[in-house]
Amino acid sequence: MNQPLRVLMVEDSDDDSALIQDVLRRGYALSALRVDTGEALRAALADGRWDLILSDYYLPSFSAQDTLEVVAESGLDIPVIVISGTVGEEIAVETLKLGAQDYLLKQNLTRLLPAVERALEAARDSARRRQMEQALRQERDYSDALINSLPGTFYHCDEQLRMVRWNHNLEQISGYSAAELAVIDPMAFFAEEDRTLVRSRIRDVFEQGESRVEVDFLLKDGHRLPYLLTGVRFEHGGRLGFMGIGTDISERRRAEQRLHHLAIYDALTDLPNRNLIQERIAHQIVQARANGRPFALLYLDLDRFKVVNDGYGHLFGDAVLRAVGQRLLSLVGETATVARYGGDEFLILLPDLNDAEDAHAVAGQVVACVNSRLVVDGREVHLSGSMGACIFPDDGDTAEALISNADVSMYRAKSLGRNICQFFSREMSAETQLRIDLETRLRGAVPAGQLRLLYQPKVSLASGQITGCEALVRWQHPELGLVSPTKFIPIAEDCGLIVPISDWVLHTACQQAKAWLDAGLPPVRLAVNISARQFVQQDVASWTTQTLQETGLPPQMLELELTESLIAQDIDKVVSTFSQLRALGVKLSIDDFGTGHSSLSYLKRFRIDTLKIDQSFIRNMLMEKENETIVLAVISLAHNLKFNVIAEGVETRQQCDFLREHHCDEIQGNYFSTPVPAEQFAAMLRSGAHLP
Ligand code: C2E
Ligand code: MG
Ligand code: MG
């Protein structure tokens, strides 16, 4: 069975047409249509489906060229064979040029069947090619859509580092046009200093199949974008290359930078924090070793900053700290580092000094700067700072040692009266170590029940009778033995332990006095020492009220002994606390009078009951005229202000007689009795002990 063949014949001669069809029927199951005008040809092309067109070369109104034109116009891909009666190589070449598949002579139709077979084969080939091309085009459209939908930039380079393909994002983000990208050297996307890294990553891609790198992407306009670039090796059509995507990581970088900043800068003042200053010191040590120049570390602690915080609120305290930080910064300049080391502590690193003298000069300026008038939020505050300083290489060779020694010196500065700078010396550190030890042990003193109270009688010089007693605390430590309050009270004041210790003292003493009352002993006043620092740390009036209520001791039987250093506190607060206490009925006295810096105007404002002449005056009163004068002056001052006056530390009969003679009201001291345990004091009361 022959293969079907649909032939459209452009031919004016019936004979020729029949002849040709005869030949074709020998090889095919032929169906044919003959046309001989352009219109008929167009209509036939539009109506039917044809495998082949056979066109005569010359027709009366038509030619093979016209046939080829009409077929081309139709867009159909049908092979055309031209059959002519004319012999002419030129004509043959011309028709082939115009798109004919073949050229045959009517006289020689033996070539027809093979020519048809070839033409059909060629038509099949081109149909197949078209299909493949279309498939490829679809594939390409698909991958274009895919790479253009990627969130980042896509690139594909060949082995010679030529850009093969990329997505729209690359054009948009880089700022380079497609034409520029087609010829660009991809190294232009990276800054000079990053190129070595990028090249080595590209090597990795070829050697290991993939790689990634975080690097700045250099845009055409010179801007840089932090980028994460990935790459994978890629072989395509036998050509080796690599492709990957780039992602903008600016957002992540910013977040990382924020975190990093938070980790090394203080959130409140934005100054370097303790981590960063430690690093800077360590770095400076290396530097100083190299250039042989010393550097200094200053440790500044604001004095009584708690007063500012408690008095005006933490927000204001924060603002003050920020202001102090700014001040320090502008004072020491940019080569120095100012860091916030803790609450109210600042560290200042002064690099590259000529000698230690330089540091002394700056240290003096820093103290003066902290001490100068400061207005924050429209409110004036008076600050002072105590500062310790040490010098590399003399005072330590690690950051830790330098900080610790500057800290020790700062403590020394505080104990020397604050508002000064103290430079480090070797002896200091041992002393501080002892103090730290003591502080650690003191923390356990109240819970472990290591505190004791002794009571020292006070006697009236007029009647000789016991009028009261003063409770004096002792610390009985299992290893240290009996520790004097002069040793541990100052430490307790510094580290805040004074609050629980005083609480224990007041409670125990009031309970004891109430027990004596209940036991029917003659009623006497109980004096308890209150540290000036307590006025900063707690509400003394309500604390006293509450303790009196809890113990049941009548307020008139309690006397509080306060030192003159109270004046250094917030005066208005002290005055108001005093009037609350007096309203309760509690008595108030000024202890160690004459040693501090009382002013008469304050004495009047405080409205106290008793002045206690400090024992240092009493001790030498009979040997030194000067002390005698002071004692007499205090007695007369007290009486003029309608205060009671008592002498403490009276040790001899002579002292006692002298004081009686000059109308001092009471005495307290070893002459009558040393401080004694509660039972012993009770025994004295019971037996009616009195002055001879
Ligand atoms: P102060 O309040 O001036 O107490 C008087 C000190 O003089 C007591 O020393 C007492 O033992 C001592 N003394 C008494 N009579 C004589 C004497 O004739 N000769 C000599 N040389 N000394 C005498 P103490 O008990 O060592 O206390 C020292 C200081 O410690 C007290 O001085 C007071 O300021 C403080 N203190 C004691 N107990 C407490 C307390 O419970 N709370 C507070 N905040 N401070 C306390
Ligand atoms: Mg006292
Ligand atoms: Mg005293």
Tab-separated table of N, CA and C in Angstrom, residues 524-618:
chain	number	residue	atom	x	y	z
A	524	VAL	N	14.435	54.158	133.368
A	524	VAL	CA	15.547	54.999	132.899
A	524	VAL	C	15.517	55.077	131.369
A	525	ARG	N	16.094	56.160	130.862
A	525	ARG	CA	16.100	56.359	129.413
A	525	ARG	C	17.119	55.432	128.745
A	526	LEU	N	16.731	54.922	127.552
A	526	LEU	CA	17.626	54.060	126.778
A	526	LEU	C	18.114	54.861	125.560
A	527	ALA	N	19.447	54.984	125.446
A	527	ALA	CA	19.988	55.694	124.280
A	527	ALA	C	20.519	54.694	123.259
A	528	VAL	N	20.183	54.948	121.986
A	528	VAL	CA	20.671	54.075	120.905
A	528	VAL	C	21.339	54.954	119.849
A	529	ASN	N	22.488	54.488	119.366
A	529	ASN	CA	23.205	55.249	118.340
A	529	ASN	C	22.607	55.010	116.952
A	530	ILE	N	22.412	56.106	116.234
A	530	ILE	CA	21.901	55.995	114.865
A	530	ILE	C	22.952	56.585	113.929
A	531	SER	N	23.304	55.826	112.952
A	531	SER	CA	24.302	56.296	111.993
A	531	SER	C	23.684	57.292	111.012
A	532	ALA	N	24.448	58.320	110.711
A	532	ALA	CA	23.945	59.364	109.799
A	532	ALA	C	23.534	58.753	108.455
A	533	ARG	N	24.246	57.725	108.044
A	533	ARG	CA	23.942	57.121	106.741
A	533	ARG	C	22.553	56.498	106.686
A	534	GLN	N	22.032	56.149	107.880
A	534	GLN	CA	20.699	55.543	107.882
A	534	GLN	C	19.638	56.507	107.387
A	535	PHE	N	19.921	57.794	107.577
A	535	PHE	CA	18.950	58.790	107.129
A	535	PHE	C	18.818	58.789	105.618
A	536	VAL	N	19.879	58.335	104.950
A	536	VAL	CA	19.843	58.257	103.500
A	536	VAL	C	19.147	56.968	103.086
A	537	GLN	N	19.411	55.930	103.851
A	537	GLN	CA	18.990	54.617	103.394
A	537	GLN	C	17.595	54.193	103.840
A	538	GLN	N	17.047	54.846	104.848
A	538	GLN	CA	15.706	54.430	105.250
A	538	GLN	C	14.949	55.576	105.911
A	539	ASP	N	13.675	55.356	106.117
A	539	ASP	CA	12.846	56.347	106.776
A	539	ASP	C	12.945	56.090	108.286
A	540	VAL	N	13.832	56.868	108.934
A	540	VAL	CA	14.148	56.617	110.337
A	540	VAL	C	12.924	56.804	111.243
A	541	ALA	N	12.078	57.800	110.916
A	541	ALA	CA	10.922	58.086	111.788
A	541	ALA	C	9.956	56.898	111.822
A	542	SER	N	9.602	56.366	110.645
A	542	SER	CA	8.605	55.288	110.685
A	542	SER	C	9.219	53.989	111.209
A	543	TRP	N	10.514	53.827	110.928
A	543	TRP	CA	11.197	52.632	111.451
A	543	TRP	C	11.182	52.658	112.977
A	544	THR	N	11.484	53.824	113.573
A	544	THR	CA	11.495	53.950	115.036
A	544	THR	C	10.089	53.733	115.603
A	545	THR	N	9.122	54.382	114.959
A	545	THR	CA	7.736	54.248	115.418
A	545	THR	C	7.329	52.779	115.463
A	546	GLN	N	7.642	52.106	114.382
A	546	GLN	CA	7.239	50.702	114.280
A	546	GLN	C	7.931	49.847	115.347
A	547	THR	N	9.227	50.110	115.551
A	547	THR	CA	9.952	49.308	116.547
A	547	THR	C	9.381	49.548	117.953
A	548	LEU	N	9.043	50.819	118.227
A	548	LEU	CA	8.457	51.113	119.544
A	548	LEU	C	7.137	50.374	119.714
A	549	GLN	N	6.344	50.378	118.659
A	549	GLN	CA	5.053	49.678	118.737
A	549	GLN	C	5.263	48.189	118.969
A	550	GLU	N	6.208	47.620	118.215
A	550	GLU	CA	6.421	46.173	118.311
A	550	GLU	C	6.936	45.753	119.688
A	551	THR	N	7.768	46.622	120.293
A	551	THR	CA	8.372	46.220	121.565
A	551	THR	C	7.572	46.721	122.764
A	552	GLY	N	6.718	47.718	122.508
A	552	GLY	CA	5.885	48.240	123.601
A	552	GLY	C	6.607	49.221	124.506
A	553	LEU	N	7.799	49.701	124.105
A	553	LEU	CA	8.517	50.668	124.941
A	553	LEU	C	7.907	52.053	124.741
A	554	PRO	N	7.590	52.762	125.846
A	554	PRO	CA	7.052	54.125	125.698
A	554	PRO	C	8.086	55.026	124.999
A	555	PRO	N	7.650	55.828	124.016
A	555	PRO	CA	8.589	56.640	123.236
A	555	PRO	C	9.454	57.574	124.099
A	556	GLN	N	8.898	58.093	125.233
A	556	GLN	CA	9.665	59.032	126.065
A	556	GLN	C	10.906	58.372	126.652
A	557	MET	N	10.922	57.030	126.660
A	557	MET	CA	12.056	56.352	127.271
A	557	MET	C	13.181	56.095	126.275
A	558	LEU	N	12.945	56.476	125.013
A	558	LEU	CA	13.981	56.233	123.996
A	558	LEU	C	14.672	57.540	123.620
A	559	GLU	N	16.002	57.439	123.508
A	559	GLU	CA	16.778	58.591	123.066
A	559	GLU	C	17.642	58.129	121.894
A	560	LEU	N	17.695	58.930	120.841
A	560	LEU	CA	18.548	58.566	119.710
A	560	LEU	C	19.783	59.457	119.703
A	561	GLU	N	20.959	58.839	119.580
A	561	GLU	CA	22.202	59.605	119.513
A	561	GLU	C	22.649	59.699	118.061
A	562	LEU	N	22.822	60.938	117.646
A	562	LEU	CA	23.184	61.156	116.242
A	562	LEU	C	24.466	61.969	116.171
A	563	THR	N	25.254	61.765	115.127
A	563	THR	CA	26.500	62.533	115.031
A	563	THR	C	26.311	63.744	114.122
A	564	GLU	N	27.282	64.635	114.232
A	564	GLU	CA	27.181	65.885	113.491
A	564	GLU	C	27.250	65.699	111.974
A	565	SER	N	27.726	64.558	111.544
A	565	SER	CA	27.856	64.349	110.089
A	565	SER	C	26.481	64.334	109.407
A	566	LEU	N	25.420	64.297	110.223
A	566	LEU	CA	24.065	64.412	109.680
A	566	LEU	C	23.894	65.644	108.814
A	567	ILE	N	24.652	66.662	109.158
A	567	ILE	CA	24.515	67.929	108.448
A	567	ILE	C	24.873	67.763	106.972
A	568	ALA	N	25.712	66.787	106.718
A	568	ALA	CA	26.111	66.557	105.328
A	568	ALA	C	24.986	65.912	104.523
A	569	GLN	N	23.932	65.486	105.193
A	569	GLN	CA	22.833	64.839	104.473
A	569	GLN	C	21.834	65.889	104.004
A	570	ASP	N	20.788	65.403	103.439
A	570	ASP	CA	19.706	66.251	102.967
A	570	ASP	C	19.027	66.897	104.185
A	571	ILE	N	19.365	68.174	104.429
A	571	ILE	CA	18.965	68.848	105.667
A	571	ILE	C	17.450	68.853	105.872
A	572	ASP	N	16.715	69.133	104.814
A	572	ASP	CA	15.257	69.231	104.970
A	572	ASP	C	14.673	67.908	105.440
A	573	LYS	N	15.229	66.839	104.887
A	573	LYS	CA	14.739	65.514	105.263
A	573	LYS	C	15.059	65.250	106.737
A	574	VAL	N	16.280	65.603	107.170
A	574	VAL	CA	16.670	65.387	108.560
A	574	VAL	C	15.759	66.183	109.494
A	575	VAL	N	15.545	67.457	109.143
A	575	VAL	CA	14.711	68.305	110.005
A	575	VAL	C	13.305	67.728	110.125
A	576	SER	N	12.764	67.256	109.018
A	576	SER	CA	11.393	66.743	109.086
A	576	SER	C	11.351	65.432	109.874
A	577	THR	N	12.379	64.599	109.713
A	577	THR	CA	12.430	63.364	110.506
A	577	THR	C	12.504	63.692	111.991
A	578	PHE	N	13.354	64.690	112.330
A	578	PHE	CA	13.493	65.097	113.738
A	578	PHE	C	12.163	65.539	114.324
A	579	SER	N	11.404	66.331	113.571
A	579	SER	CA	10.167	66.809	114.183
A	579	SER	C	9.160	65.682	114.319
A	580	GLN	N	9.190	64.732	113.391
A	580	GLN	CA	8.291	63.573	113.545
A	580	GLN	C	8.652	62.783	114.807
A	581	LEU	N	9.973	62.601	115.021
A	581	LEU	CA	10.417	61.838	116.190
A	581	LEU	C	10.054	62.564	117.484
A	582	ARG	N	10.271	63.882	117.475
A	582	ARG	CA	9.959	64.653	118.685
A	582	ARG	C	8.463	64.633	118.959
A	583	ALA	N	7.685	64.659	117.889
A	583	ALA	CA	6.235	64.611	118.063
A	583	ALA	C	5.837	63.292	118.737
A	584	LEU	N	6.580	62.255	118.459
A	584	LEU	CA	6.326	60.955	119.089
A	584	LEU	C	6.660	60.980	120.580
A	585	GLY	N	7.638	61.855	120.933
A	585	GLY	CA	8.101	61.888	122.321
A	585	GLY	C	9.512	61.359	122.474
A	586	VAL	N	10.128	60.928	121.357
A	586	VAL	CA	11.491	60.397	121.410
A	586	VAL	C	12.474	61.540	121.616
A	587	LYS	N	13.518	61.292	122.460
A	587	LYS	CA	14.528	62.332	122.713
A	587	LYS	C	15.670	62.198	121.689
A	588	LEU	N	16.304	63.361	121.430
A	588	LEU	CA	17.385	63.363	120.438
A	588	LEU	C	18.627	64.015	121.023
A	589	SER	N	19.775	63.396	120.765
A	589	SER	CA	20.996	64.063	121.206
A	589	SER	C	22.060	64.022	120.124
A	590	ILE	N	22.963	65.032	120.209
A	590	ILE	CA	24.075	65.071	119.253
A	590	ILE	C	25.298	64.491	119.960
A	591	ASP	N	25.775	63.387	119.362
A	591	ASP	CA	26.878	62.618	119.934
A	591	ASP	C	28.208	63.217	119.480
A	592	ASP	N	29.272	62.936	120.231
A	592	ASP	CA	30.631	63.348	119.826
A	592	ASP	C	30.683	64.823	119.471
A	593	PHE	N	29.938	65.625	120.216
A	593	PHE	CA	29.825	67.031	119.848
A	593	PHE	C	31.185	67.726	119.910
A	594	GLY	N	31.465	68.523	118.874
A	594	GLY	CA	32.725	69.255	118.827
A	594	GLY	C	33.717	68.678	117.826
A	595	THR	N	33.474	67.456	117.406
A	595	THR	CA	34.439	66.850	116.472
A	595	THR	C	34.044	67.095	115.021
A	596	GLY	N	32.791	67.302	114.787
A	596	GLY	CA	32.338	67.484	113.403
A	596	GLY	C	32.308	68.955	113.043
A	597	HIS	N	31.438	69.262	112.096
A	597	HIS	CA	31.383	70.672	111.721
A	597	HIS	C	29.978	71.215	111.925
A	598	SER	N	29.512	71.131	113.169
A	598	SER	CA	28.178	71.676	113.452
A	598	SER	C	28.218	73.177	113.306
A	599	SER	N	27.132	73.685	112.849
A	599	SER	CA	27.033	75.136	112.894
A	599	SER	C	25.873	75.449	113.816
A	600	LEU	N	25.979	76.578	114.457
A	600	LEU	CA	24.960	76.928	115.453
A	600	LEU	C	23.577	77.030	114.826
A	601	SER	N	23.524	77.502	113.583
A	601	SER	CA	22.202	77.659	112.968
A	601	SER	C	21.543	76.288	112.788
A	602	TYR	N	22.337	75.303	112.423
A	602	TYR	CA	21.767	73.962	112.294
A	602	TYR	C	21.315	73.442	113.645
A	603	LEU	N	22.140	73.672	114.659
A	603	LEU	CA	21.774	73.206	115.992
A	603	LEU	C	20.391	73.708	116.360
A	604	LYS	N	20.105	74.971	116.023
A	604	LYS	CA	18.797	75.529	116.357
A	604	LYS	C	17.699	74.863	115.539
A	605	ARG	N	17.974	74.651	114.280
A	605	ARG	CA	16.949	74.053	113.416
A	605	ARG	C	16.632	72.623	113.834
A	606	PHE	N	17.658	71.903	114.286
A	606	PHE	CA	17.459	70.492	114.607
A	606	PHE	C	16.581	70.271	115.841
A	607	ARG	N	16.523	71.250	116.750
A	607	ARG	CA	15.696	71.159	117.961
A	607	ARG	C	15.923	69.821	118.683
A	608	ILE	N	17.140	69.690	119.193
A	608	ILE	CA	17.455	68.456	119.899
A	608	ILE	C	17.321	68.670	121.417
A	609	ASP	N	17.588	67.610	122.180
A	609	ASP	CA	17.438	67.699	123.628
A	609	ASP	C	18.780	67.797	124.343
A	610	THR	N	19.768	67.048	123.812
A	610	THR	CA	21.012	66.929	124.574
A	610	THR	C	22.237	67.066	123.672
A	611	LEU	N	23.289	67.695	124.198
A	611	LEU	CA	24.586	67.694	123.526
A	611	LEU	C	25.496	66.766	124.305
A	612	LYS	N	26.214	65.912	123.579
A	612	LYS	CA	27.151	65.011	124.242
A	612	LYS	C	28.558	65.476	123.916
A	613	ILE	N	29.285	65.947	124.925
A	613	ILE	CA	30.638	66.454	124.650
A	613	ILE	C	31.546	65.267	124.339
A	614	ASP	N	32.267	65.379	123.246
A	614	ASP	CA	33.082	64.246	122.812
A	614	ASP	C	34.176	63.923	123.819
A	615	GLN	N	34.438	62.629	123.953
A	615	GLN	CA	35.388	62.189	124.975
A	615	GLN	C	36.812	62.700	124.767
A	616	SER	N	37.160	63.065	123.527
A	616	SER	CA	38.519	63.565	123.301
A	616	SER	C	38.763	64.865	124.078
A	617	PHE	N	37.723	65.674	124.249
A	617	PHE	CA	37.892	66.925	125.024
A	617	PHE	C	37.978	66.626	126.518
A	618	ILE	N	37.136	65.648	126.939
A	618	ILE	CA	37.090	65.321	128.372
A	618	ILE	C	38.427	64.719	128.820
